Amino acid sequence: MALVTALAARSRRCDVTGLKVDWHAETLIKVNAVVAVVCFLVGLVAAFGLVLTRWQAVHLLPADLFYRFLTLHGLNMLIFFIIFFEMAVLYFAGPVLLSARVPAPKLGWAAFGLMVVGVLMVNTMVLGGKADVLFTSYPPLMAHPLYYLGIILFAVGALVVTCLFFAALVVAKRERTYEGSIPLVSFGALTAAIIAVITLLHGAAIYIPTFLWSLGVMNMDPQIYRMVWWGLGHSSQQINVAAQVSLWYLLAGLTVGGVVLNEKISRMAFVLYILFISMASAHHLLVDPGMGPAWKIWNTSYAMYLAVLASMVHGFTVPAGIEMGQRLRGYTRGAFEWLKKAPWSDPGFSGTALSVVIFGFFGGITGVTIGTEQINIIAHNTLRVPGHFHTTVVGGTALAFMAVTYYVLPLIFRKRVRFWGLAKIQPYLFGLGIVIFAMSLIFQGIFGVPRRHWDISMSNAPFQVEYHPAVQLFQATMGIGGLLAIAGGLAYILIAVATVFFGRPFRLEDSHDRTGVPQGIWNLPPQVHTGAAVAAVHRRGSPGTIVLIGIFFGCFVLYYFANWKILSFLWKVG
Amino acid sequence: MEHTEAHSAIVSPQGTWWRPAGRQEKIWVSIAFVWCLILFAMMPFWHFKGGQNPSGIRAKVNPQDFAARVEKFIADYKVGEDNGVAVVAPPPGSHIYMAGQMWRWYPVLKLKEGAQYTLHLSSLDINHGFNLFPVNLNFQIVPGYDYGLKIVPNKSGDFRVVCNEFCGIGHHMMVGKVVVD
């Protein structure tokens, strides 16, 4: 009994949402989010060096530093920043959303410690020049054994947090902290956690043998490595997708009272992500010598594109849910009043909207296209590939994380966001920068410009390579877009750090001064609607979203078949 | 059926939420599903009707054995040198070889427009990326694996082979050459 009272004292009731917030959950959210931002800063510094080196007119770094920064950038952005943030999301979507406690909080702290040690080991090895193997570390390229060990420790920590999330769901259910089914956001986070387990098992299956190989204990087949490694590398991006889509649903609710059109459809779409993720490894092996066409076609399409179907479903239900939520709040005129009257100066909302568009429109269309078996022939290892994933992972996932930060700071850290004027434009700056940057990469890639390349003037090569003059233009736009995105990223870090350490406390009573807190927190939109109005809105549907999704679909079809057309002009090969 | 309740995604749904979807949702899911089937069908279709496929003849090969095949190929058809790299002019229809090695592609190939060759690619050390410039054909070159691709050059000219998989500090110097006349 004493234990129960002690635990009860270590929680508070959120005065905005009414949720019970466990002290351990809240603190673990804070520390994981802070470390995530630190890793983001490391990745951002590296990004600055990379952009200004690939921009041949500047060509800042020498070759060895360029590849070192490239390794650093990939690991800190794609793995450390994103996974630390996802750990925070799991503590939020489990214990907080279900008003439950964190079971075994000490284990949560131990896992956090393990992950931090892993990050320090990896970054020390990379910066010390002991691991110039890029993010993918394809054997026979070899890094120092401690590099692989650091990644293993990090992964074990992440696996522990994932298991704690599952345990939190079980405990919440048993202690009846909620009624009915778990909310859709928690369900999405659950799928992300399940995908994380599958991903981390692939990680163990590849990094443990690779660690042993680096110690000279066993052999490593370069093609098998590529297949299993991408079982980790691509699946981890599916964790991001599931986590980010969950955040879209969360922010749709918090910012404008977006509703769930249909729980069945949205949840089935999440389940589709789980079923087919491991197959996405094939996206990276389409022009590899180790696999045949049947394997490539079946796997690259996630068994007939069922994971793509899932994203196309969310791509409709999220905006349609926002539209319906807005219509229920009275914005019913025409097809687009709901969109025009949306809270565009709330960075939580603008960040979400941009994330949906950049991920779905730019990322989705380019990704499905270059992931086609034959079209990959004109895309593999060119700048089209990083062009694509900077729209999904950066414009999609990272921007969604930024958007939710503007709600996390007042709700979890209980601080008013500093530099509120800057915060209002930060998602636009970052989103615009990354779109210009990524599209510039894609256009260069169409002209054959390679990715992961220090010097496309090919100095000291035996034969000259002259790229199309248009490449120079896209080089400049890449530089400008990249610098804009970096400025947006720095603004985010500045705002987050200044708020956490120097922010004014936020209390809901002080509503006469609204600076630094998003509108959705001052006036939380209704999260539940009942009555005849709901029936009327359901009958009307979401005409605005239908128009938007029609434009998306038209562009998708056009881009996809244009690429087949380009392919058909090339040398016959087969 | 009339919906009289709607809630956001942070609310626990009560009772039975396994309900039929709305009309617009059903239509969109159907369109998306049909589109997914088209996306899928395009790939097998191109194997029958299209000219560009990454299938090839695939086999494991010891890097030393592959190097020996390349050397024999050079000895058989060598016609000169270009910047210190052997130039070979193999007969149309033959098996031809190119090796990737830190940091060079060799030999230089002289091919005939419209003729078919089986181009064997492999690496003698680590992963490399084969990028035929400016045609923009790309293949992954993995040590220990022989990738034999039937190719038909459809235009005469001077082409380059750029390495586009990171292979160490001299990656950018790894440029090969193909001449088609």
Tab-separated table of N, CA and C in Angstrom, chain B residues 33-146:
chain	number	residue	atom	x	y	z
B	33	PHE	N	-5.824	0.580	-54.062
B	33	PHE	CA	-5.502	-0.843	-54.183
B	33	PHE	C	-5.292	-1.225	-55.650
B	34	VAL	N	-6.165	-0.722	-56.517
B	34	VAL	CA	-6.008	-1.016	-57.948
B	34	VAL	C	-4.674	-0.448	-58.449
B	35	TRP	N	-4.344	0.756	-58.007
B	35	TRP	CA	-3.076	1.386	-58.401
B	35	TRP	C	-1.898	0.526	-57.934
B	36	CYS	N	-1.992	-0.015	-56.719
B	36	CYS	CA	-0.923	-0.882	-56.209
B	36	CYS	C	-0.764	-2.110	-57.101
B	37	LEU	N	-1.883	-2.653	-57.572
B	37	LEU	CA	-1.795	-3.828	-58.453
B	37	LEU	C	-1.133	-3.452	-59.779
B	38	ILE	N	-1.438	-2.256	-60.284
B	38	ILE	CA	-0.803	-1.792	-61.531
B	38	ILE	C	0.701	-1.634	-61.312
B	39	LEU	N	1.057	-0.993	-60.186
B	39	LEU	CA	2.481	-0.819	-59.867
B	39	LEU	C	3.178	-2.170	-59.856
B	40	PHE	N	2.502	-3.156	-59.290
B	40	PHE	CA	3.099	-4.488	-59.195
B	40	PHE	C	3.222	-5.124	-60.579
B	41	ALA	N	2.154	-5.038	-61.360
B	41	ALA	CA	2.120	-5.726	-62.651
B	41	ALA	C	3.127	-5.155	-63.637
B	42	MET	N	3.480	-3.872	-63.478
B	42	MET	CA	4.408	-3.246	-64.426
B	42	MET	C	5.764	-3.965	-64.461
B	43	MET	N	6.195	-4.487	-63.316
B	43	MET	CA	7.545	-5.071	-63.266
B	43	MET	C	7.650	-6.384	-64.043
B	44	PRO	N	6.754	-7.367	-63.785
B	44	PRO	CA	6.800	-8.564	-64.653
B	44	PRO	C	6.538	-8.216	-66.117
B	45	PHE	N	5.625	-7.275	-66.354
B	45	PHE	CA	5.303	-6.868	-67.729
B	45	PHE	C	6.566	-6.410	-68.465
B	46	TRP	N	7.399	-5.607	-67.783
B	46	TRP	CA	8.607	-5.067	-68.427
B	46	TRP	C	9.614	-6.176	-68.739
B	47	HIS	N	9.585	-7.247	-67.949
B	47	HIS	CA	10.475	-8.369	-68.251
B	47	HIS	C	10.128	-8.991	-69.601
B	48	PHE	N	8.835	-8.961	-69.955
B	48	PHE	CA	8.417	-9.542	-71.243
B	48	PHE	C	8.485	-8.535	-72.374
B	49	LYS	N	8.107	-7.285	-72.088
B	49	LYS	CA	7.960	-6.310	-73.170
B	49	LYS	C	9.058	-5.253	-73.201
B	50	GLY	N	9.706	-5.008	-72.064
B	50	GLY	CA	10.662	-3.907	-72.006
B	50	GLY	C	12.081	-4.367	-72.306
B	51	GLY	N	12.955	-3.439	-72.581
B	51	GLY	CA	14.322	-3.780	-72.956
B	51	GLY	C	15.330	-3.611	-71.840
B	52	GLN	N	14.926	-3.093	-70.686
B	52	GLN	CA	15.895	-2.808	-69.631
B	52	GLN	C	15.503	-3.545	-68.362
B	53	ASN	N	16.248	-4.575	-68.045
B	53	ASN	CA	15.982	-5.345	-66.832
B	53	ASN	C	17.298	-5.654	-66.126
B	54	PRO	N	17.259	-5.693	-64.785
B	54	PRO	CA	18.516	-5.935	-64.069
B	54	PRO	C	18.770	-7.414	-63.773
B	55	SER	N	18.189	-8.323	-64.565
B	55	SER	CA	18.300	-9.744	-64.236
B	55	SER	C	19.729	-10.251	-64.391
B	56	GLY	N	20.193	-10.325	-65.638
B	56	GLY	CA	21.564	-10.754	-65.894
B	56	GLY	C	21.825	-12.209	-65.580
B	57	ILE	N	23.074	-12.619	-65.862
B	57	ILE	CA	23.541	-13.945	-65.465
B	57	ILE	C	24.274	-13.720	-64.152
B	58	ARG	N	23.844	-14.371	-63.115
B	58	ARG	CA	24.438	-14.083	-61.807
B	58	ARG	C	25.138	-15.321	-61.268
B	59	ALA	N	26.354	-15.136	-60.815
B	59	ALA	CA	27.094	-16.275	-60.275
B	59	ALA	C	28.076	-15.792	-59.226
B	60	LYS	N	28.476	-16.706	-58.346
B	60	LYS	CA	29.543	-16.359	-57.410
B	60	LYS	C	30.874	-16.546	-58.134
B	61	VAL	N	31.824	-15.735	-57.789
B	61	VAL	CA	33.142	-15.880	-58.413
B	61	VAL	C	34.196	-15.411	-57.414
B	62	ASN	N	35.262	-16.170	-57.370
B	62	ASN	CA	36.403	-15.779	-56.556
B	62	ASN	C	37.091	-14.579	-57.207
B	63	PRO	N	37.392	-13.512	-56.474
B	63	PRO	CA	38.005	-12.332	-57.102
B	63	PRO	C	39.271	-12.648	-57.914
B	64	GLN	N	40.085	-13.590	-57.446
B	64	GLN	CA	41.294	-13.942	-58.222
B	64	GLN	C	40.903	-14.553	-59.567
B	65	ASP	N	39.866	-15.424	-59.547
B	65	ASP	CA	39.417	-16.046	-60.794
B	65	ASP	C	38.877	-14.989	-61.748
B	66	PHE	N	38.141	-14.031	-61.188
B	66	PHE	CA	37.584	-12.992	-62.052
B	66	PHE	C	38.721	-12.168	-62.660
B	67	ALA	N	39.725	-11.838	-61.844
B	67	ALA	CA	40.880	-11.082	-62.333
B	67	ALA	C	41.553	-11.845	-63.466
B	68	ALA	N	41.661	-13.182	-63.340
B	68	ALA	CA	42.297	-13.994	-64.385
B	68	ALA	C	41.490	-13.927	-65.678
B	69	ARG	N	40.131	-13.979	-65.542
B	69	ARG	CA	39.277	-13.876	-66.741
B	69	ARG	C	39.475	-12.518	-67.423
B	70	VAL	N	39.582	-11.467	-66.627
B	70	VAL	CA	39.769	-10.128	-67.196
B	70	VAL	C	41.108	-10.063	-67.925
B	71	GLU	N	42.144	-10.611	-67.309
B	71	GLU	CA	43.480	-10.582	-67.934
B	71	GLU	C	43.477	-11.340	-69.263
B	72	LYS	N	42.812	-12.509	-69.299
B	72	LYS	CA	42.751	-13.301	-70.527
B	72	LYS	C	41.981	-12.532	-71.604
B	73	PHE	N	40.895	-11.890	-71.181
B	73	PHE	CA	40.073	-11.093	-72.089
B	73	PHE	C	40.915	-9.970	-72.701
B	74	ILE	N	41.723	-9.310	-71.858
B	74	ILE	CA	42.589	-8.228	-72.348
B	74	ILE	C	43.622	-8.782	-73.326
B	75	ALA	N	44.234	-9.913	-72.927
B	75	ALA	CA	45.260	-10.508	-73.789
B	75	ALA	C	44.679	-10.871	-75.159
B	76	ASP	N	43.435	-11.360	-75.175
B	76	ASP	CA	42.813	-11.811	-76.428
B	76	ASP	C	42.483	-10.659	-77.372
B	77	TYR	N	42.010	-9.536	-76.833
B	77	TYR	CA	41.427	-8.511	-77.719
B	77	TYR	C	42.059	-7.129	-77.584
B	78	LYS	N	43.213	-7.036	-76.977
B	78	LYS	CA	43.800	-5.716	-76.741
B	78	LYS	C	44.167	-5.031	-78.053
B	79	VAL	N	43.801	-3.766	-78.173
B	79	VAL	CA	44.138	-3.024	-79.397
B	79	VAL	C	44.965	-1.776	-79.095
B	80	GLY	N	45.219	-1.472	-77.835
B	80	GLY	CA	46.017	-0.289	-77.534
B	80	GLY	C	45.886	0.105	-76.078
B	81	GLU	N	46.290	1.343	-75.791
B	81	GLU	CA	46.195	1.857	-74.431
B	81	GLU	C	45.657	3.276	-74.438
B	82	ASP	N	44.970	3.642	-73.387
B	82	ASP	CA	44.430	4.989	-73.258
B	82	ASP	C	44.700	5.435	-71.825
B	83	ASN	N	45.547	6.457	-71.665
B	83	ASN	CA	45.913	6.922	-70.322
B	83	ASN	C	46.410	5.791	-69.424
B	84	GLY	N	47.141	4.875	-69.987
B	84	GLY	CA	47.697	3.778	-69.194
B	84	GLY	C	46.743	2.631	-68.960
B	85	VAL	N	45.522	2.719	-69.502
B	85	VAL	CA	44.557	1.632	-69.328
B	85	VAL	C	44.435	0.885	-70.653
B	86	ALA	N	44.460	-0.453	-70.577
B	86	ALA	CA	44.349	-1.264	-71.796
B	86	ALA	C	43.019	-1.018	-72.486
B	87	VAL	N	43.057	-0.947	-73.845
B	87	VAL	CA	41.829	-0.803	-74.625
B	87	VAL	C	41.587	-2.116	-75.345
B	88	VAL	N	40.370	-2.664	-75.236
B	88	VAL	CA	40.068	-3.919	-75.908
B	88	VAL	C	38.901	-3.740	-76.866
B	89	ALA	N	38.954	-4.443	-77.988
B	89	ALA	CA	37.873	-4.379	-78.969
B	89	ALA	C	37.362	-5.795	-79.209
B	90	PRO	N	36.434	-6.257	-78.397
B	90	PRO	CA	35.939	-7.635	-78.530
B	90	PRO	C	34.956	-7.747	-79.688
B	91	PRO	N	34.816	-8.965	-80.274
B	91	PRO	CA	33.848	-9.137	-81.373
B	91	PRO	C	32.415	-9.073	-80.848
B	92	PRO	N	31.477	-8.572	-81.668
B	92	PRO	CA	30.070	-8.541	-81.263
B	92	PRO	C	29.594	-9.938	-80.864
B	93	GLY	N	28.727	-9.989	-79.886
B	93	GLY	CA	28.160	-11.263	-79.442
B	93	GLY	C	28.993	-11.955	-78.377
B	94	SER	N	30.174	-11.401	-78.039
B	94	SER	CA	31.057	-12.127	-77.117
B	94	SER	C	30.808	-11.750	-75.666
B	95	HIS	N	31.420	-12.534	-74.788
B	95	HIS	CA	31.431	-12.203	-73.369
B	95	HIS	C	32.554	-11.204	-73.113
B	96	ILE	N	32.226	-10.096	-72.482
B	96	ILE	CA	33.242	-9.074	-72.239
B	96	ILE	C	33.320	-8.793	-70.733
B	97	TYR	N	34.430	-8.245	-70.299
B	97	TYR	CA	34.690	-8.146	-68.862
B	97	TYR	C	35.136	-6.753	-68.467
B	98	MET	N	34.684	-6.314	-67.312
B	98	MET	CA	35.238	-5.097	-66.724
B	98	MET	C	35.345	-5.300	-65.214
B	99	ALA	N	36.518	-4.977	-64.682
B	99	ALA	CA	36.735	-5.146	-63.250
B	99	ALA	C	36.774	-3.788	-62.569
B	100	GLY	N	36.210	-3.734	-61.358
B	100	GLY	CA	36.339	-2.552	-60.513
B	100	GLY	C	37.318	-2.865	-59.401
B	101	GLN	N	38.193	-1.902	-59.154
B	101	GLN	CA	39.221	-2.106	-58.142
B	101	GLN	C	39.592	-0.736	-57.626
B	102	MET	N	39.916	-0.621	-56.325
B	102	MET	CA	40.288	0.687	-55.773
B	102	MET	C	41.508	1.223	-56.515
B	103	TRP	N	41.493	2.240	-57.322
B	103	TRP	CA	40.371	3.020	-57.741
B	103	TRP	C	40.428	3.169	-59.256
B	104	ARG	N	40.067	2.076	-59.931
B	104	ARG	CA	40.051	2.120	-61.391
B	104	ARG	C	39.057	1.101	-61.925
B	105	TRP	N	38.575	1.378	-63.141
B	105	TRP	CA	37.795	0.417	-63.917
B	105	TRP	C	38.683	0.003	-65.080
B	106	TYR	N	38.817	-1.286	-65.334
B	106	TYR	CA	39.617	-1.684	-66.485
B	106	TYR	C	39.070	-2.962	-67.080
B	107	PRO	N	39.289	-3.215	-68.379
B	107	PRO	CA	39.927	-2.328	-69.371
B	107	PRO	C	38.929	-1.307	-69.934
B	108	VAL	N	39.444	-0.458	-70.884
B	108	VAL	CA	38.556	0.393	-71.684
B	108	VAL	C	37.939	-0.489	-72.768
B	109	LEU	N	36.611	-0.376	-72.951
B	109	LEU	CA	35.926	-1.235	-73.927
B	109	LEU	C	35.625	-0.461	-75.200
B	110	LYS	N	35.916	-1.092	-76.358
B	110	LYS	CA	35.502	-0.514	-77.664
B	110	LYS	C	34.413	-1.407	-78.232
B	111	LEU	N	33.207	-0.868	-78.345
B	111	LEU	CA	32.056	-1.686	-78.748
B	111	LEU	C	31.445	-1.163	-80.043
B	112	LYS	N	30.632	-2.004	-80.668
B	112	LYS	CA	29.932	-1.620	-81.910
B	112	LYS	C	28.484	-1.263	-81.595
B	113	GLU	N	28.026	-0.183	-82.190
B	113	GLU	CA	26.637	0.224	-82.026
B	113	GLU	C	25.703	-0.869	-82.536
B	114	GLY	N	24.661	-1.170	-81.757
B	114	GLY	CA	23.646	-2.138	-82.194
B	114	GLY	C	24.023	-3.590	-81.988
B	115	ALA	N	25.267	-3.853	-81.556
B	115	ALA	CA	25.672	-5.241	-81.329
B	115	ALA	C	25.400	-5.617	-79.877
B	116	GLN	N	25.179	-6.943	-79.677
B	116	GLN	CA	24.929	-7.375	-78.296
B	116	GLN	C	26.190	-7.984	-77.682
B	117	TYR	N	26.437	-7.657	-76.429
B	117	TYR	CA	27.549	-8.235	-75.674
B	117	TYR	C	27.023	-8.691	-74.322
B	118	THR	N	27.736	-9.642	-73.720
B	118	THR	CA	27.421	-9.981	-72.331
B	118	THR	C	28.527	-9.395	-71.464
B	119	LEU	N	28.183	-8.342	-70.757
B	119	LEU	CA	29.174	-7.599	-69.967
B	119	LEU	C	29.244	-8.169	-68.555
B	120	HIS	N	30.393	-8.732	-68.209
B	120	HIS	CA	30.579	-9.279	-66.862
B	120	HIS	C	31.249	-8.241	-65.983
B	121	LEU	N	30.592	-7.938	-64.869
B	121	LEU	CA	31.128	-6.940	-63.947
B	121	LEU	C	31.375	-7.589	-62.598
B	122	SER	N	32.511	-7.278	-61.993
B	122	SER	CA	32.720	-7.687	-60.614
B	122	SER	C	33.796	-6.813	-59.988
B	123	SER	N	33.956	-6.972	-58.691
B	123	SER	CA	34.949	-6.183	-57.977
B	123	SER	C	36.055	-7.099	-57.480
B	124	LEU	N	37.259	-6.565	-57.455
B	124	LEU	CA	38.389	-7.347	-56.958
B	124	LEU	C	38.668	-7.059	-55.487
B	125	ASP	N	37.996	-6.066	-54.912
B	125	ASP	CA	38.250	-5.779	-53.491
B	125	ASP	C	36.957	-5.515	-52.709
B	126	ILE	N	36.423	-4.286	-52.793
B	126	ILE	CA	35.243	-3.959	-51.999
B	126	ILE	C	34.086	-3.592	-52.928
B	127	ASN	N	32.929	-3.216	-52.363
B	127	ASN	CA	31.793	-2.798	-53.180
B	127	ASN	C	32.154	-1.588	-54.058
B	128	HIS	N	31.716	-1.636	-55.310
B	128	HIS	CA	31.804	-0.462	-56.176
B	128	HIS	C	30.440	-0.256	-56.841
B	129	GLY	N	30.274	0.897	-57.466
B	129	GLY	CA	29.020	1.162	-58.172
B	129	GLY	C	29.329	1.449	-59.633
B	130	PHE	N	28.653	0.726	-60.531
B	130	PHE	CA	28.859	0.927	-61.970
B	130	PHE	C	27.832	1.932	-62.463
B	131	ASN	N	28.300	3.100	-62.902
B	131	ASN	CA	27.414	4.113	-63.478
B	131	ASN	C	27.910	4.431	-64.871
B	132	LEU	N	27.128	4.053	-65.898
B	132	LEU	CA	27.517	4.358	-67.272
B	132	LEU	C	27.038	5.769	-67.586
B	133	PHE	N	28.001	6.651	-67.812
B	133	PHE	CA	27.703	8.068	-68.004
B	133	PHE	C	27.875	8.430	-69.475
B	134	PRO	N	27.022	9.237	-70.103
B	134	PRO	CA	25.819	9.886	-69.546
B	134	PRO	C	24.528	9.100	-69.755
B	135	VAL	N	24.630	7.818	-70.119
B	135	VAL	CA	23.390	7.051	-70.325
B	135	VAL	C	22.613	6.935	-69.012
B	136	ASN	N	23.369	6.834	-67.907
B	136	ASN	CA	22.768	6.666	-66.585
B	136	ASN	C	22.173	5.280	-66.375
B	137	LEU	N	23.012	4.254	-66.620
B	137	LEU	CA	22.673	2.888	-66.214
B	137	LEU	C	23.497	2.603	-64.964
B	138	ASN	N	22.857	2.049	-63.934
B	138	ASN	CA	23.563	1.854	-62.665
B	138	ASN	C	23.415	0.434	-62.144
B	139	PHE	N	24.539	-0.150	-61.732
B	139	PHE	CA	24.504	-1.485	-61.134
B	139	PHE	C	25.449	-1.551	-59.951
B	140	GLN	N	25.054	-2.347	-58.967
B	140	GLN	CA	25.891	-2.534	-57.789
B	140	GLN	C	26.913	-3.630	-58.084
B	141	ILE	N	28.167	-3.364	-57.777
B	141	ILE	CA	29.229	-4.332	-58.038
B	141	ILE	C	29.727	-4.855	-56.692
B	142	VAL	N	29.474	-6.137	-56.449
B	142	VAL	CA	29.759	-6.730	-55.151
B	142	VAL	C	30.895	-7.733	-55.293
B	143	PRO	N	31.940	-7.628	-54.466
B	143	PRO	CA	33.043	-8.584	-54.582
B	143	PRO	C	32.542	-10.008	-54.340
B	144	GLY	N	33.059	-10.939	-55.142
B	144	GLY	CA	32.644	-12.333	-54.985
B	144	GLY	C	31.454	-12.711	-55.847
B	145	TYR	N	30.890	-11.725	-56.575
B	145	TYR	CA	29.726	-11.987	-57.427
B	145	TYR	C	29.973	-11.466	-58.835
B	146	ASP	N	29.650	-12.316	-59.806
B	146	ASP	CA	29.797	-11.953	-61.217
B	146	ASP	C	28.418	-11.549	-61.731
